[in-house]
Coordinates of C-alpha atoms in Angstrom, one line a residue:
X7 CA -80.2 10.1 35.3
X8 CA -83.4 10.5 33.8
X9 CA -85.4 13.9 35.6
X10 CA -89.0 13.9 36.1
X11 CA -90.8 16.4 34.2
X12 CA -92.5 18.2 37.2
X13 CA -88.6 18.1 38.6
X14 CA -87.5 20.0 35.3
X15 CA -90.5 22.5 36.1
X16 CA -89.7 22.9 39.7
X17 CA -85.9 22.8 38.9
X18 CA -86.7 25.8 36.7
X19 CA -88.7 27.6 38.5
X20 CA -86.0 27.7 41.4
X21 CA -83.4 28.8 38.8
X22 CA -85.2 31.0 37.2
X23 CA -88.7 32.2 38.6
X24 CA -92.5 31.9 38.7
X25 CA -93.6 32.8 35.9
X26 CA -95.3 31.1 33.3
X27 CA -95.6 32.9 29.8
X28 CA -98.4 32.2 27.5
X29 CA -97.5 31.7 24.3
X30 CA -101.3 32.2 23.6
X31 CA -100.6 33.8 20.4
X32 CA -103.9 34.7 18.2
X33 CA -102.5 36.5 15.1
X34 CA -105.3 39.6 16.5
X35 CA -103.1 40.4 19.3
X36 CA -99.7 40.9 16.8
X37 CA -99.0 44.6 16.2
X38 CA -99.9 45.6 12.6
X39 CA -96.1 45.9 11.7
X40 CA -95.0 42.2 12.7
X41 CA -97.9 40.9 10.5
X42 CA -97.1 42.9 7.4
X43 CA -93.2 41.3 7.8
X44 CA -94.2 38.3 6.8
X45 CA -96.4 36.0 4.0
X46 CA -98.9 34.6 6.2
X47 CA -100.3 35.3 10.0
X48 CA -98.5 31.6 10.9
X49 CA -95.3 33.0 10.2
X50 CA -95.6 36.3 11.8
X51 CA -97.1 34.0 15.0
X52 CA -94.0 32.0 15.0
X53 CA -91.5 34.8 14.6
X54 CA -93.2 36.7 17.4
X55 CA -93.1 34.2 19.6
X56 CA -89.2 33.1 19.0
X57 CA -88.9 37.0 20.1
X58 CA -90.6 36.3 23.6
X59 CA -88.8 33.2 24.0
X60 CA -85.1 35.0 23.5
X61 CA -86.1 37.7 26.0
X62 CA -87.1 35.9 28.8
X63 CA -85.1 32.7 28.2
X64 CA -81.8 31.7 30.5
X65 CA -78.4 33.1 29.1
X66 CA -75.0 31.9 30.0
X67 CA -74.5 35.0 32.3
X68 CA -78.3 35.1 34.3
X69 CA -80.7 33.6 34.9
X70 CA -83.9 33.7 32.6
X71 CA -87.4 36.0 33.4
X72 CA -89.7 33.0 33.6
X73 CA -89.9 29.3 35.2
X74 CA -91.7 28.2 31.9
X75 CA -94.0 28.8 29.3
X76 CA -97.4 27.3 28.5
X77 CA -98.8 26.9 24.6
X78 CA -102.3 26.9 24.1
X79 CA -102.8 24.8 21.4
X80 CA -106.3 26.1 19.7
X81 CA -104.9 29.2 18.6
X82 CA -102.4 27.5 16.7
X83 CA -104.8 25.0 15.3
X84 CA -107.7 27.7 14.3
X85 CA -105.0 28.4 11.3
X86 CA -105.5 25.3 10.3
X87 CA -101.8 22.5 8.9
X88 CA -99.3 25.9 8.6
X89 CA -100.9 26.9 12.1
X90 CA -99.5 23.2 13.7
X91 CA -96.6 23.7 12.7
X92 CA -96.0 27.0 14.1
X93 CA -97.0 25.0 17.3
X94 CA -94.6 22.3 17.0
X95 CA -92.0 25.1 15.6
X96 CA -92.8 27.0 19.4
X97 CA -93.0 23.9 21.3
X98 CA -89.2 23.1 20.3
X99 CA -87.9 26.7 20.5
X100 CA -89.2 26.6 24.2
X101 CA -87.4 23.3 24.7
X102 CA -84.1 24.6 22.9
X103 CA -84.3 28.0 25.1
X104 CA -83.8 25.5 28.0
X105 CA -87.3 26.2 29.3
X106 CA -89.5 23.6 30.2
X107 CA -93.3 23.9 28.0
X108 CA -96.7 23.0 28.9
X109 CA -99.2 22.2 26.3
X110 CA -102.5 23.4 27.3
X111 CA -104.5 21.1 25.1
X112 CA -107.1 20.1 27.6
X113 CA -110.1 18.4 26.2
X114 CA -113.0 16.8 27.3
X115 CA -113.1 13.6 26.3
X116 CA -113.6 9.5 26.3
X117 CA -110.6 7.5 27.6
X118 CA -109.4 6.1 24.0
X119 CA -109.1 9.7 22.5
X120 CA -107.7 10.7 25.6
X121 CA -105.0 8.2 25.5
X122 CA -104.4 9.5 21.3
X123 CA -104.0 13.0 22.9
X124 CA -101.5 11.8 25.4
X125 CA -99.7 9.6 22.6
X126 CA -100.0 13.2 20.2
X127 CA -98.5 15.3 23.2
X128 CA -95.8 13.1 25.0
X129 CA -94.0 12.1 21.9
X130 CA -93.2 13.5 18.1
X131 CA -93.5 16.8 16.7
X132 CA -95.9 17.7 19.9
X133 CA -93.9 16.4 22.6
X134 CA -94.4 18.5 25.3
X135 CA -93.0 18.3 29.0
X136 CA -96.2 18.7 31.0
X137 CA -100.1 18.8 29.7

């Protein structure tokens, strides 16, 4: 049986709690020492945020610290191809921690990029459960 996505979220939330954690991550808000482990501000991004998603994510033994997490995809994309695929990276880490995700990539918009936004978003590399 197929589950609705807001039944994942609400399914989730009742298993594991309220909260929503923003994975919001603008390299400025990484501690100096994170950034200087790795090559590029991308990869420190994506390692941070793999961090937050093992803490708070559902174990075999308890339940998890948060109902879901929510991506805001304009940080990732103001560092630019490398920066996208951190997102998609985080989007599927979320997914594989057994946590439903919600892309916050609102945009104002006409209906025929709208519709490429919802094709971008609910399938591929930036599928994501709720927008």
């Amino acid at each position: 049986m197929n589950t609705h996505s807001m039944q994942k979220l609400y399914l989730s939330v009742a298993q594991n709690g309220p909260l929503c954690v923003g994975l919001d991550t603008d390299p400025s808000y990484l501690p100096e020492s994170v950034l200087k482990a790795y090559e590029t501000p991308a990869q420190a991004v994506l390692a941070y945020n793999k961090a937050i998603i093992k803490r708070i994510a559902p174990s075999k033994d308890s339940a998890g610290l948060a109902g879901c997490c929510k991506v805001q995809i304009a940080y990732y994309e103001a560092m630019g191809l490398e920066g996208l695929a951190v997102y998609a990276e985080t989007l599927k880490a979320v997914k594989e921690a057994g946590l439903p995700v919600i892309a916050d990539i609102k945009r104002g918009d006409i209906a025929a990029t709208a519709d490429a936004y919802a094709k971008a978003h609910f399938s591929g590399d930036f599928e994501a459960d709720i927008i």
